Structure formats: structure tokens, C-alpha cells
PDB file of C-alpha atoms in Angstrom:
ATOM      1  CA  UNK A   1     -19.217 165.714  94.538  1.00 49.00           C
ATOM      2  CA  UNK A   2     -16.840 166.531  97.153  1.00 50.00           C
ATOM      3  CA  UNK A   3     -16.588 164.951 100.418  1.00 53.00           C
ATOM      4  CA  UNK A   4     -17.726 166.887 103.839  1.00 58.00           C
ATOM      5  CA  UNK A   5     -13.929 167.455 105.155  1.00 56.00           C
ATOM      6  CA  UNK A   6     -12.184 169.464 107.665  1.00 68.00           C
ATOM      7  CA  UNK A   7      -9.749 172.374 106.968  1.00 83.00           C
ATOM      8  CA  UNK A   8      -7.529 171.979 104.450  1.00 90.00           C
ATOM      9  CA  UNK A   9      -4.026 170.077 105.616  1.00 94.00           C
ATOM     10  CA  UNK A  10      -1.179 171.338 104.069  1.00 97.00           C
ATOM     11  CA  UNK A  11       1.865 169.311 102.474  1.00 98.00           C
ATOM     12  CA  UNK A  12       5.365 171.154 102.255  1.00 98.00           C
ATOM     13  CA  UNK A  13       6.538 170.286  98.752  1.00 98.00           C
ATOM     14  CA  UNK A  14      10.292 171.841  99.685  1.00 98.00           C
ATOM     15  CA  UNK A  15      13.175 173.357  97.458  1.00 98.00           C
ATOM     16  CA  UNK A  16      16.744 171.888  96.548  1.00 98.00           C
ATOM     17  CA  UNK A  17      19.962 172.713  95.126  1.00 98.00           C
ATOM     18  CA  UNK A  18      22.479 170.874  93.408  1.00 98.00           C
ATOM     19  CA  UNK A  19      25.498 171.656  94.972  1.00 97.00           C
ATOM     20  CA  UNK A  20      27.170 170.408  91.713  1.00 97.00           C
ATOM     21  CA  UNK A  21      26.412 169.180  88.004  1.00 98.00           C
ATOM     22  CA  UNK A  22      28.138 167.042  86.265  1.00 97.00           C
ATOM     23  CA  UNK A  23      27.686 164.899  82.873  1.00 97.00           C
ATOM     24  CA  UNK A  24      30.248 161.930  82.474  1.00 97.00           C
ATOM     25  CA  UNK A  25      28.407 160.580  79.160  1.00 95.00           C
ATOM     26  CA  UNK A  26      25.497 160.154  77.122  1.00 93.00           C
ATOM     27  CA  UNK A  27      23.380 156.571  76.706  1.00 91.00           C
ATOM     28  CA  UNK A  28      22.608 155.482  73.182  1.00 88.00           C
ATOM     29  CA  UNK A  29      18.892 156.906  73.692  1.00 88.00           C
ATOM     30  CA  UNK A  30      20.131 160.646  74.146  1.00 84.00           C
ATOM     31  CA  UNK A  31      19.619 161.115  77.649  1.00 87.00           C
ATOM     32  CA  UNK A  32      22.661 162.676  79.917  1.00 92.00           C
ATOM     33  CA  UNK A  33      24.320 160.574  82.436  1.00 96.00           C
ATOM     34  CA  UNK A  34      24.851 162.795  85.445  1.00 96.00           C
ATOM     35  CA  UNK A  35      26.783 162.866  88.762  1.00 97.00           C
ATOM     36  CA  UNK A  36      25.122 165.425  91.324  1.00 97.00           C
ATOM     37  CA  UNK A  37      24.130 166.247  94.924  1.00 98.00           C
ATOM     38  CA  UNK A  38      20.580 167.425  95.939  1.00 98.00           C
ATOM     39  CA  UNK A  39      20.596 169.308  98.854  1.00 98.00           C
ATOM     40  CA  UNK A  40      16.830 170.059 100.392  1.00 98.00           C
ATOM     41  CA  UNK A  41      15.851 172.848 101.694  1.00 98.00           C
ATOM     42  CA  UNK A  42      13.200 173.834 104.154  1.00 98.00           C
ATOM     43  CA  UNK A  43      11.360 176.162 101.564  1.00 98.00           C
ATOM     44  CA  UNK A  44       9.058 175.558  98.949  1.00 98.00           C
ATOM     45  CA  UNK A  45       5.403 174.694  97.604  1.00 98.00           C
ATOM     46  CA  UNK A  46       2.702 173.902  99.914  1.00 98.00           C
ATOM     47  CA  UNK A  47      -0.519 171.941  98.555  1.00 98.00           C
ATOM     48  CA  UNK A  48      -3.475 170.794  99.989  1.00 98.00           C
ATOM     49  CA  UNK A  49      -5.780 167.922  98.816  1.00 98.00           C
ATOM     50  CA  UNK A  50      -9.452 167.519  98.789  1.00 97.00           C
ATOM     51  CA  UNK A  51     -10.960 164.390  98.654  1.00 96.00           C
ATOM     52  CA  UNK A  52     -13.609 163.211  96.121  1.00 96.00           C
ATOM     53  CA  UNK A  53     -16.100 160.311  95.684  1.00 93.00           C
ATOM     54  CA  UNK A  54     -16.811 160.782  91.990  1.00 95.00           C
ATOM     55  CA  UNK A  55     -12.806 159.505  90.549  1.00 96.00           C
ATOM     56  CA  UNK A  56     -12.527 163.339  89.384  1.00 97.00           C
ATOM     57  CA  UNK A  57      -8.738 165.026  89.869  1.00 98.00           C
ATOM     58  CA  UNK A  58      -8.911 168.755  89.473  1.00 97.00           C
ATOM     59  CA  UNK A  59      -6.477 171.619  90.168  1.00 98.00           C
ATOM     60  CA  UNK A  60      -8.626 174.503  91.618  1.00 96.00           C
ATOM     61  CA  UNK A  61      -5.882 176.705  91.576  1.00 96.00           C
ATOM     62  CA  UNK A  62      -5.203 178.680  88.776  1.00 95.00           C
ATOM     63  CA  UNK A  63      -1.388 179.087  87.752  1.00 93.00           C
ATOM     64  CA  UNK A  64      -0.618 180.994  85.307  1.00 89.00           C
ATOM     65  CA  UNK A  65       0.935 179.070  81.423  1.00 89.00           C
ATOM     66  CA  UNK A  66       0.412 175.752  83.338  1.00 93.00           C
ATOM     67  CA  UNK A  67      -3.328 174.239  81.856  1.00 94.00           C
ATOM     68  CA  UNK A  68      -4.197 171.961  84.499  1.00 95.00           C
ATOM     69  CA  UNK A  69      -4.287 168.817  82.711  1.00 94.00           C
ATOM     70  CA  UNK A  70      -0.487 169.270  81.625  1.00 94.00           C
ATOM     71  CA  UNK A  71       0.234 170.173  85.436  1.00 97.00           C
ATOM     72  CA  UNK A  72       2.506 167.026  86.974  1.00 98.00           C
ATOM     73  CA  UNK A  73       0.123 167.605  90.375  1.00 98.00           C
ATOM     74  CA  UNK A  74      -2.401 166.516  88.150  1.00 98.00           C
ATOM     75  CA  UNK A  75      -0.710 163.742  86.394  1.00 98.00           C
ATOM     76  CA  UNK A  76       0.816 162.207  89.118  1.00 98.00           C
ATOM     77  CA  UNK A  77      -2.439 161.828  90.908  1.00 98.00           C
ATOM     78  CA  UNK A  78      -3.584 160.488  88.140  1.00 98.00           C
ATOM     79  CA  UNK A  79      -0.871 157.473  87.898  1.00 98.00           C
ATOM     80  CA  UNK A  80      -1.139 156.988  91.406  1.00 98.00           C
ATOM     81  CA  UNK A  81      -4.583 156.181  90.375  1.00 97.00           C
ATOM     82  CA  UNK A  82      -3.813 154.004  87.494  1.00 97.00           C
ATOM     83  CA  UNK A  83      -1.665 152.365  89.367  1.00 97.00           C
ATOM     84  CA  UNK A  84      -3.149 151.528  92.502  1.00 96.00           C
ATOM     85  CA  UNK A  85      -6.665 150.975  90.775  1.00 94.00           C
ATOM     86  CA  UNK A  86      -8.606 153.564  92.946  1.00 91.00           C
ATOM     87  CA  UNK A  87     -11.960 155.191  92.358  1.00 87.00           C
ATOM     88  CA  UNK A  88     -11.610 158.207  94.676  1.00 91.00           C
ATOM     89  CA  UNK A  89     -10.805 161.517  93.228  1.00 97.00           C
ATOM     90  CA  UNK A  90      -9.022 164.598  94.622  1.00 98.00           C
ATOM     91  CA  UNK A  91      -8.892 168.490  93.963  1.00 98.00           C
ATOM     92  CA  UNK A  92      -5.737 169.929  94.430  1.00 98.00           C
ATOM     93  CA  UNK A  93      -4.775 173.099  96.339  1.00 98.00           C
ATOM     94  CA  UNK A  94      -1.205 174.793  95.078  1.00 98.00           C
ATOM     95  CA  UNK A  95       0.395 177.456  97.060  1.00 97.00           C
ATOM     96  CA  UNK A  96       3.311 178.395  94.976  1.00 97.00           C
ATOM     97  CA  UNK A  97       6.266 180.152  96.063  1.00 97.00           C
ATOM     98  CA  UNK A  98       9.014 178.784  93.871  1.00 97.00           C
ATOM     99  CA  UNK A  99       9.951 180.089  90.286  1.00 96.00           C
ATOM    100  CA  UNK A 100       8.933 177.863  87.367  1.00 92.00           C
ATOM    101  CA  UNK A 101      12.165 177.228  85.210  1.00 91.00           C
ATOM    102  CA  UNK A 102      14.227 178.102  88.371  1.00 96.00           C
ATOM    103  CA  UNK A 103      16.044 174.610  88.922  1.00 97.00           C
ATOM    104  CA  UNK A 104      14.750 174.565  92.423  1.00 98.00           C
ATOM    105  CA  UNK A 105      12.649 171.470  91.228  1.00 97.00           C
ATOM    106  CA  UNK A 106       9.642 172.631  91.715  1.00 97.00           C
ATOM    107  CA  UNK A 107       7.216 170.952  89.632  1.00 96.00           C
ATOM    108  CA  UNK A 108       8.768 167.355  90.618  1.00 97.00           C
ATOM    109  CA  UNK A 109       8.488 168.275  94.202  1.00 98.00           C
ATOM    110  CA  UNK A 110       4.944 169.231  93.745  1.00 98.00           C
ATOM    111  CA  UNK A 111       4.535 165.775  91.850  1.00 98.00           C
ATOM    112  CA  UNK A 112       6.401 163.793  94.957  1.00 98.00           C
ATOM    113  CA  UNK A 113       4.072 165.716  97.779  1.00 98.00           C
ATOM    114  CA  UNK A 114       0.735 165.125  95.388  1.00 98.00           C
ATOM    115  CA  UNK A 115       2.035 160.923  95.559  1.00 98.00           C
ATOM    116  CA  UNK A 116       3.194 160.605  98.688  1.00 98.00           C
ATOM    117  CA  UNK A 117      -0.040 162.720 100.280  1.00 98.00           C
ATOM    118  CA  UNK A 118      -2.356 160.742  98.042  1.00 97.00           C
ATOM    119  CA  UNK A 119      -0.679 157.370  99.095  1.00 97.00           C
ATOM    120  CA  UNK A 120      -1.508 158.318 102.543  1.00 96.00           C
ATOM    121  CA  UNK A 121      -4.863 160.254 102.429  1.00 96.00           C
ATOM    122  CA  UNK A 122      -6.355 157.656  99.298  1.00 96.00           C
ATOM    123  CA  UNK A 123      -5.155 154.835 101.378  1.00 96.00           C
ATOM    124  CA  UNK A 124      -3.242 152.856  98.440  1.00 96.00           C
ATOM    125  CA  UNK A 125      -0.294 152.662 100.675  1.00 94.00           C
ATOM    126  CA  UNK A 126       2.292 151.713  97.629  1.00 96.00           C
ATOM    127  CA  UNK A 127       4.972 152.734  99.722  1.00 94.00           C
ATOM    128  CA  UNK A 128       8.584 154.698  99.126  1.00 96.00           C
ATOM    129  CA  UNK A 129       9.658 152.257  96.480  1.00 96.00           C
ATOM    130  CA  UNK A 130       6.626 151.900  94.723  1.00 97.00           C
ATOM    131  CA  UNK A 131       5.839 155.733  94.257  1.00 98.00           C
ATOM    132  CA  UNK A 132       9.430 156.525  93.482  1.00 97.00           C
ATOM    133  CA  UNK A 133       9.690 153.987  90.427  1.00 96.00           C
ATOM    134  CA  UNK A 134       5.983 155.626  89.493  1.00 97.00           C
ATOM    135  CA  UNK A 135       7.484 159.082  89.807  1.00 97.00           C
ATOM    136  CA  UNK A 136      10.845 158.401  87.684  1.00 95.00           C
ATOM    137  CA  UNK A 137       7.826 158.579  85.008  1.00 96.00           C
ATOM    138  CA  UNK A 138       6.963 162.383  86.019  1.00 97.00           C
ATOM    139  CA  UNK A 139      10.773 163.647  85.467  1.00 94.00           C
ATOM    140  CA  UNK A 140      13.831 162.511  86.552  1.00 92.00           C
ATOM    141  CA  UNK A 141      14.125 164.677  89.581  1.00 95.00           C
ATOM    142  CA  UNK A 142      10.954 162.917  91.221  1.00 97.00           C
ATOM    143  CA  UNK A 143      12.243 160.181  92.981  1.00 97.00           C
ATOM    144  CA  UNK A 144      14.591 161.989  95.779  1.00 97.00           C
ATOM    145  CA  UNK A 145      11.603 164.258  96.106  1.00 98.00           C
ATOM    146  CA  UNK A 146       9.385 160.883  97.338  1.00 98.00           C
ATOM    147  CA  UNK A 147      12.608 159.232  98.993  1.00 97.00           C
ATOM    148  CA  UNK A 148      12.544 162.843 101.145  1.00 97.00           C
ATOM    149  CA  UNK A 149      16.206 162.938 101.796  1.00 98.00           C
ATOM    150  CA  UNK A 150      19.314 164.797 100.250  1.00 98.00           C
ATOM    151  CA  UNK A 151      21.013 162.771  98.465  1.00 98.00           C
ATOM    152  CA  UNK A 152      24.266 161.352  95.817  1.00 98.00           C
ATOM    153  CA  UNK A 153      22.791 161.287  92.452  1.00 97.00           C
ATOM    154  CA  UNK A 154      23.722 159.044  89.374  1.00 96.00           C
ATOM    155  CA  UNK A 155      22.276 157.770  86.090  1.00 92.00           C
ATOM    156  CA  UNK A 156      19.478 160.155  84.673  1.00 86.00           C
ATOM    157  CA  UNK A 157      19.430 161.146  88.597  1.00 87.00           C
ATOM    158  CA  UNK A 158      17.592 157.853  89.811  1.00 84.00           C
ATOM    159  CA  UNK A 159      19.994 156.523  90.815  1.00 94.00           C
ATOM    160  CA  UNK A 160      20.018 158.137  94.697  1.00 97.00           C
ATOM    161  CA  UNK A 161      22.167 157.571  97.378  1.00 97.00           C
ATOM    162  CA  UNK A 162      21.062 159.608 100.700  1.00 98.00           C
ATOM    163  CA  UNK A 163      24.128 161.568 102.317  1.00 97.00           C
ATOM    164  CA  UNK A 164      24.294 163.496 105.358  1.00 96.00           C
ATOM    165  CA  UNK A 165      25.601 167.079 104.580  1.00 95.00           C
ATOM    166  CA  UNK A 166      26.351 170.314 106.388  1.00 92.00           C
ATOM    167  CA  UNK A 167      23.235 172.351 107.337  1.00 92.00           C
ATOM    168  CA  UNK A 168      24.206 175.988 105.562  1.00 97.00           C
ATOM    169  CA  UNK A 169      22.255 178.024 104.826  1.00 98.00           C
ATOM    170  CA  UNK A 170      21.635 179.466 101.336  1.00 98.00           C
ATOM    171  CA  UNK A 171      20.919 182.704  99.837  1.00 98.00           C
ATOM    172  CA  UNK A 172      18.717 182.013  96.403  1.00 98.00           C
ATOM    173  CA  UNK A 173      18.749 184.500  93.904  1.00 98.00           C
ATOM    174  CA  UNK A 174      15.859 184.673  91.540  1.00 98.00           C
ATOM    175  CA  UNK A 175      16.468 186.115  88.533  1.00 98.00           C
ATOM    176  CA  UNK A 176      13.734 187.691  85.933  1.00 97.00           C
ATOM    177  CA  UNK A 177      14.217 184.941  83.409  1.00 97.00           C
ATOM    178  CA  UNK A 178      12.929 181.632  82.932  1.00 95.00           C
ATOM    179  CA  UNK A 179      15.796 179.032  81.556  1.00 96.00           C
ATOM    180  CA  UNK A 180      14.820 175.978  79.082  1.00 94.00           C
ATOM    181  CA  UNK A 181      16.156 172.321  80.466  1.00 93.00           C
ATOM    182  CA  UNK A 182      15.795 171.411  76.822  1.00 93.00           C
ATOM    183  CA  UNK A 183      17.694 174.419  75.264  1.00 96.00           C
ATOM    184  CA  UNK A 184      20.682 174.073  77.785  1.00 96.00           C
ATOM    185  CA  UNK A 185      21.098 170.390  77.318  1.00 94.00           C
ATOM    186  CA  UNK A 186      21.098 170.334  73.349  1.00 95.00           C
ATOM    187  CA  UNK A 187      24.091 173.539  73.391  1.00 96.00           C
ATOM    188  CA  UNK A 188      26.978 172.247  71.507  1.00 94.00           C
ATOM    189  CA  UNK A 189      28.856 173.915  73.813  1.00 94.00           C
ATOM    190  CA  UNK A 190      27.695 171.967  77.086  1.00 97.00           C
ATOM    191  CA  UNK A 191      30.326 169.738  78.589  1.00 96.00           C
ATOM    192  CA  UNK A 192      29.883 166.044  78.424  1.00 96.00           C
ATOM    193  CA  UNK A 193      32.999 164.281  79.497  1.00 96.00           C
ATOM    194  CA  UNK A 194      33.464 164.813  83.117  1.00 96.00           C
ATOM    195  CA  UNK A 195      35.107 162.098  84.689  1.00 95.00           C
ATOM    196  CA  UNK A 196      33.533 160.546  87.283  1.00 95.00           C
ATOM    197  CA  UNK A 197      34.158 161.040  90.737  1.00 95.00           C
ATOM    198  CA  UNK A 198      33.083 159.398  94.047  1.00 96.00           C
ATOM    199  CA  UNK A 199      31.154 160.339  97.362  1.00 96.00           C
ATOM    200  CA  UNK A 200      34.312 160.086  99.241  1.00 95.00           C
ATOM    201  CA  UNK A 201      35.957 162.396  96.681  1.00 94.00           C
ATOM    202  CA  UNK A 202      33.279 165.202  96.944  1.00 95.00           C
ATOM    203  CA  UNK A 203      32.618 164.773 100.695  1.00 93.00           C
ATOM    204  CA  UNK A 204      36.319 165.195 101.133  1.00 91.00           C
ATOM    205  CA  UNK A 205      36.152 168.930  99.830  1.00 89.00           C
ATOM    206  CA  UNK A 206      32.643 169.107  99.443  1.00 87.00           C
ATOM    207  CA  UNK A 207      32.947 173.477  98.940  1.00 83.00           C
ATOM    208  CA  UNK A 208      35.708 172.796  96.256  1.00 86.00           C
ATOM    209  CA  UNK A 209      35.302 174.682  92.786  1.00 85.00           C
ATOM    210  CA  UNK A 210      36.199 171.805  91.035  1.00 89.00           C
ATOM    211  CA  UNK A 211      33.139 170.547  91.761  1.00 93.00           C
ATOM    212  CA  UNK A 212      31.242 173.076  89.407  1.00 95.00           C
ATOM    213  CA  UNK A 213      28.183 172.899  87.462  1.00 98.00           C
ATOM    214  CA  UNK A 214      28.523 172.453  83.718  1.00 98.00           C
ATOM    215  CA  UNK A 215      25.730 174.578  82.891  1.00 98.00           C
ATOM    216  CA  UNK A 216      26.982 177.824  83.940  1.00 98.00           C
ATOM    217  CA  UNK A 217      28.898 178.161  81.232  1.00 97.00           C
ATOM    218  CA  UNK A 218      25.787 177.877  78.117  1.00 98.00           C
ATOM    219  CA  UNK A 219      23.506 179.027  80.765  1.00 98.00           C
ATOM    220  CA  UNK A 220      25.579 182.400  81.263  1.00 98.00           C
ATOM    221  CA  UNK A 221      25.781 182.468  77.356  1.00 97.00           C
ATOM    222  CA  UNK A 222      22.720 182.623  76.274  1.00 97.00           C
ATOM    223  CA  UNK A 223      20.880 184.713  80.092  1.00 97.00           C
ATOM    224  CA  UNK A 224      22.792 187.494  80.931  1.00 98.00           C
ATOM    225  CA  UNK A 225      20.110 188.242  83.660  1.00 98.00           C
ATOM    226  CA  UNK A 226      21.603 184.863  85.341  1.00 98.00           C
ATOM    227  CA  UNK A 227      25.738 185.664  84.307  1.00 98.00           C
ATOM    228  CA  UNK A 228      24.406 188.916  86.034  1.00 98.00           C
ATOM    229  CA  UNK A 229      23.155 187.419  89.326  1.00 98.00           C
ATOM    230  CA  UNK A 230      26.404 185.042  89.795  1.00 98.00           C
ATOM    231  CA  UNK A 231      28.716 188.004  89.084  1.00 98.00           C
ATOM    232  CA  UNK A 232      25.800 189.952  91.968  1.00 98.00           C
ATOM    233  CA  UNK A 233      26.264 186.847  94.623  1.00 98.00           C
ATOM    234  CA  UNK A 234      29.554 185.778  93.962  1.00 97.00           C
ATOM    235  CA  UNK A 235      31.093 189.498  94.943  1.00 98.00           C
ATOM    236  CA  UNK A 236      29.723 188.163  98.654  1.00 98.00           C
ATOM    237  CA  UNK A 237      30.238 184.735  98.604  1.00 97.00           C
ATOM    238  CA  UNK A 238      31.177 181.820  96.116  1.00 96.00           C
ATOM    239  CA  UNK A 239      27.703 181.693  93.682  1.00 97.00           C
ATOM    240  CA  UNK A 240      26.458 178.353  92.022  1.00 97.00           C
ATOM    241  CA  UNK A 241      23.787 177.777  89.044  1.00 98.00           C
ATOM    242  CA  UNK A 242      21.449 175.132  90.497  1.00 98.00           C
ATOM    243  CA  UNK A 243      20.184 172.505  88.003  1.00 97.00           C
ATOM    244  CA  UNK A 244      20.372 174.233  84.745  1.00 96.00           C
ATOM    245  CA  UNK A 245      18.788 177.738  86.207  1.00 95.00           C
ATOM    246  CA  UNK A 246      18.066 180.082  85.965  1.00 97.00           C
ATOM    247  CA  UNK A 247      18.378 180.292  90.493  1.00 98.00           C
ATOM    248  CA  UNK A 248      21.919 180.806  91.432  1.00 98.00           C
ATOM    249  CA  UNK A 249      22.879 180.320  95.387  1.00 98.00           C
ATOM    250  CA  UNK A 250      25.610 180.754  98.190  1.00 98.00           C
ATOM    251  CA  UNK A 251      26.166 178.970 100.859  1.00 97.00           C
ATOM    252  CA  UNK A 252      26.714 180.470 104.384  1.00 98.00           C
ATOM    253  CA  UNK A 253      27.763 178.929 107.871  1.00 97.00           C
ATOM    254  CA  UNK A 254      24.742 181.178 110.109  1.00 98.00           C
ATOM    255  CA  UNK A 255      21.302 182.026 109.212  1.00 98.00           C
ATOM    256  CA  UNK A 256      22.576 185.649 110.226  1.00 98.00           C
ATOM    257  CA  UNK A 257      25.602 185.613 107.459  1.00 98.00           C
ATOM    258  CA  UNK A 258      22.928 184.834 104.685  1.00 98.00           C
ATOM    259  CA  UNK A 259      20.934 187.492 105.592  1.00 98.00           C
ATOM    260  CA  UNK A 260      22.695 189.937 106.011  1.00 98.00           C
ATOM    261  CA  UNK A 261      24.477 188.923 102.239  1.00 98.00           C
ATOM    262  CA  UNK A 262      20.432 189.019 101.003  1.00 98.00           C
ATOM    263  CA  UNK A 263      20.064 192.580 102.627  1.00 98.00           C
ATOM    264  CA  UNK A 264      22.984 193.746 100.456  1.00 98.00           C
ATOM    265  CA  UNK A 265      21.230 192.524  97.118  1.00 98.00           C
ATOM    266  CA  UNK A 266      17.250 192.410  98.051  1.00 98.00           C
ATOM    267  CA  UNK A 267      16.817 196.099  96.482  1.00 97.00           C
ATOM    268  CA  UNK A 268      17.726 194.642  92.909  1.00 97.00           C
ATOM    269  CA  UNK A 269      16.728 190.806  92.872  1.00 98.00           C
ATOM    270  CA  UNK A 270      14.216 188.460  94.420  1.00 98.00           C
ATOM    271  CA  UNK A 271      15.333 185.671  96.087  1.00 98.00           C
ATOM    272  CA  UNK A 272      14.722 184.302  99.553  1.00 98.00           C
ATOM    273  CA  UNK A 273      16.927 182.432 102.428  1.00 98.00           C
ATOM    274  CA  UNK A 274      16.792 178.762 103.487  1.00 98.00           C
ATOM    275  CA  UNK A 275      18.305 176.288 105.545  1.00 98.00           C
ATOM    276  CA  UNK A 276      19.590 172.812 104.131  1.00 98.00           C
ATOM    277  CA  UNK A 277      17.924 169.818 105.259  1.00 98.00           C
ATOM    278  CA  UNK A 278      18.932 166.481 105.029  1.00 98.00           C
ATOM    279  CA  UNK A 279      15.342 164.938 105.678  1.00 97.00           C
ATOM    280  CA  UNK A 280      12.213 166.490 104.052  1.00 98.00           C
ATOM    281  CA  UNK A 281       9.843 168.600 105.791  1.00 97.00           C
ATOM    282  CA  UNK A 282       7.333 166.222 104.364  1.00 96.00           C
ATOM    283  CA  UNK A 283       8.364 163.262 106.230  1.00 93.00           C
ATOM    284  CA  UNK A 284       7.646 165.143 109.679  1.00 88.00           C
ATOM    285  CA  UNK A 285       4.141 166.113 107.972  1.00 88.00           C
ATOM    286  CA  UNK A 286       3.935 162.592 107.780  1.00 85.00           C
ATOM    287  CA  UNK A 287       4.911 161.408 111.031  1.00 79.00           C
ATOM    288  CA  UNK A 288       2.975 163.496 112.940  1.00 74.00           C
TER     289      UNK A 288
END
């Protein structure tokens, strides 16, 4: 039975970009080693979170091809509970705005939100470390979602240092297509042997194309909807795959710049504008 509550609270569960991709390597279990930069953004998710006395965690909203159970909201509030040994439940509230299979990280940013908001609202407090280590068990782009900063990534990506980086803003493209993590990182063609490079090397020149994204290349292979939206953005500006896709973005010095770059392309694709962050809209949630 659900508690007597006031309106619903909502948590940002914000955007990023990787500004560049990288794999130096593989580890003997099969799992990329990667070099990358997450840069937030001030867009995204929103959720809300109802609590419960009976231990029950439900998703009330429907979204489409995810079953709730399978939903990382769901199974991240469910680990918190695991892990903290709580008997309170929760029904979650999604308000989705970013494309599944984008690369914006959306699912592991709605994961962060529903352990950081539970940490607070169920009490547990586990803390940054604790829920970050519990989230590197939701996917691998968790943990700078809970740490709530952009940041130097290495490892798998848990391996997170936070940097302070240039607030652009970005024009997103969406395009119609959603791209499979699994499909891009099993192409024989995908590069593997990029040597490694440090912060001070990428914050040097941090807009230089040798800092590229390995994907494009299979990515642009195998979805010519997203070879068709980089050839679209990068006529206006210098276009990027983020993660492995299928969004593709530009950076731009004014919020005016980007728009008026979106107003030459909103007739034919969806997208959206945002500004980088180097903190989390979540943390001010939190703080206030």
C-alpha cells in the first residue's frame, strides 16, 4: 500500500556525450579497455519516486519494449535494496525524453538518479562510493552517472577521473535508428589498438580530430541513417558519434550558434540542444 505523500519530486537523470572513444586493448575476459571523456549535459530523463511500506518496487510507467522487471530503474532499486537490507518499497515515475540505443546513456543515468534518489528518500545513506561500486553492476556507464560530474574515463569506463571542460553547447541529432552496443563491439572491423593517451594530451587540443571515436567507422557501415546524420551536421560544424550511437553531436561556442545550426536541420531530423555541464543537475536537486 502506498504511503500518503506530497506531489511527486522530480529527479533530473541528465544526458552525456563522449567527446571521444577510444579502445587501447582487450582483457582476457573479452571486455574492451577504453579511454574516453563524458561530458554531461543539462538534458535528459526526469523520474519521480513513490514511496511504499509493503517492500514492493514497481514501474508505473509504461515504456514501450522495456518489461518492467528487465528495466535498470527497477533493478537498481532493487540492489540498493539488497544491499542496504531495507524493507520499504518504491514505484517509479519515468519521464523519458532520451532515445533508447542513442549513446546518450540513458538507461544508466536513469539507474544512477533511481540510487542516488533512493539513497536519499529510503534513508540507507550508502553514500557516492558505495552506490557507484553497486552501480558498476547495472552497466559500465553507471558510476559517473552517481559520481555526477564529467569526467576522464579508463578501464571498462570505471575508472573516472572528474575534469573541468568548456561549457559548449551541443546540437544532438537523433536519428530514426536504434544501434546495438553488442553488434558494434563484436565488428571485425572495430579498432582495438589505440595507443593510449593522457589528460594533458587531450586537454591540450581537446577539439582535435585525432581524438575520434572508433565506432564511426562500423557504426556508419552497417546505419546509413547515422553516416547520413554526420555527413547532415558535419556540413555545419565538425559532427561526432557519441558512445557507439546511433546520436551524433556538434559542439558550438553560444547557445545562439547551436540553434541556429538546429534550425537549418530540424525539418528532417529530431534532435534537441544542450549545454555541457561539468556537475550534474542532480547534485543541485540534491542540495537544495
Amino acid at each position: 500500500m502506498a504511503r500518503d505523500k506530497p506531489p511527486l519530486r522530480w529527479w533530473p537523470a541528465p544526458a552525456k556525450l563522449n567527446l571521444f572513444l577510444h579502445i587501447t586493448g582487450r582483457r582476457e575476459d573479452g571486455y574492451h579497455l577504453l579511454q574516453t571523456v563524458f561530458q554531461l549535459l543539462d538534458y535528459g530523463d526526469r523520474l519521480a519516486f513513490s514511496l511504499r511500506d509493503d517492500g514492493a518496487v514497481h514501474r508505473v510507467t509504461d515504456l514501450a519494449g522495456v518489461p518492467a522487471d528487465q528495466d535498470l530503474v527497477v533493478r537498481a532499486a532493487r540492489l540498493l535494496q539488497e544491499a542496504s537490507g531495507l524493507k520499504g518499497g518504491v514505484d517509479i515515475h519515468v519521464e523519458k525524453r532520451l532515445p533508447m540505443g542513442g549513446g546518450l546513456g540513458g538507461g544508466s543515468s536513469n539507474a544512477a538518479t533511481t540510487l542516488v534518489a533512493l539513497d536519499h528518500l529510503w534513508g540507507t545513506r550508502l553514500g557516492v562510493e558505495a552506490l557507484a561500486e553497486l552501480g558498476t553492476q547495472l552497466g559500465a556507464d553507471v558510476p559517473v552517472f552517481v559520481r555526477g560530474h564529467s569526467a576522464w574515463a579508463e578501464g571498462t569506463g570505471e575508472q573516472l577521473q572528474p575534469l573541468e571542460l568548456p561549457h559548449h553547447w551541443y546540437l544532438v541529432l537523433i536519428p530514426p535508428v536504434t544501434v546495438s552496443t553488442a553488434v558494434i563491439f563484436s565488428d571485425s572491423h572495430l579498432r582495438r589498438d589505440c595507443p593510449p593517451i593522457t589528460i594533458r594530451d587531450f586537454l591540450a587540443a581537446p577539439e582535435s580530430p585525432q581524438w575520434g571515436n572508433v565506432c564511426e567507422a562500423p557504426v556508419r557501415a552497417r546505419y546509413p541513417e547515422v553516416a547520413a546524420a554526420l555527413d547532415a551536421l558535419d556540413a555545419l560544424a565538425s559532427a561526432r558519434l557519441t558512445g557507439t550511437g546511433a546520436c551524433v553531436f556538434a559542439a558550438f561556442d553560444t547557445e545562439s550558434a547551436a540553434n541556429a545550426a538546429w534550425q537549418q536541420l530540424a525539418e528532417n531530423w529530431q534532435g534537441f540542444v544542450a549545454r555541457g555541464v561539468n556537475e550534474s543537475p542532480l547534485n543541485t536537486v540534491l542540495s537544495t
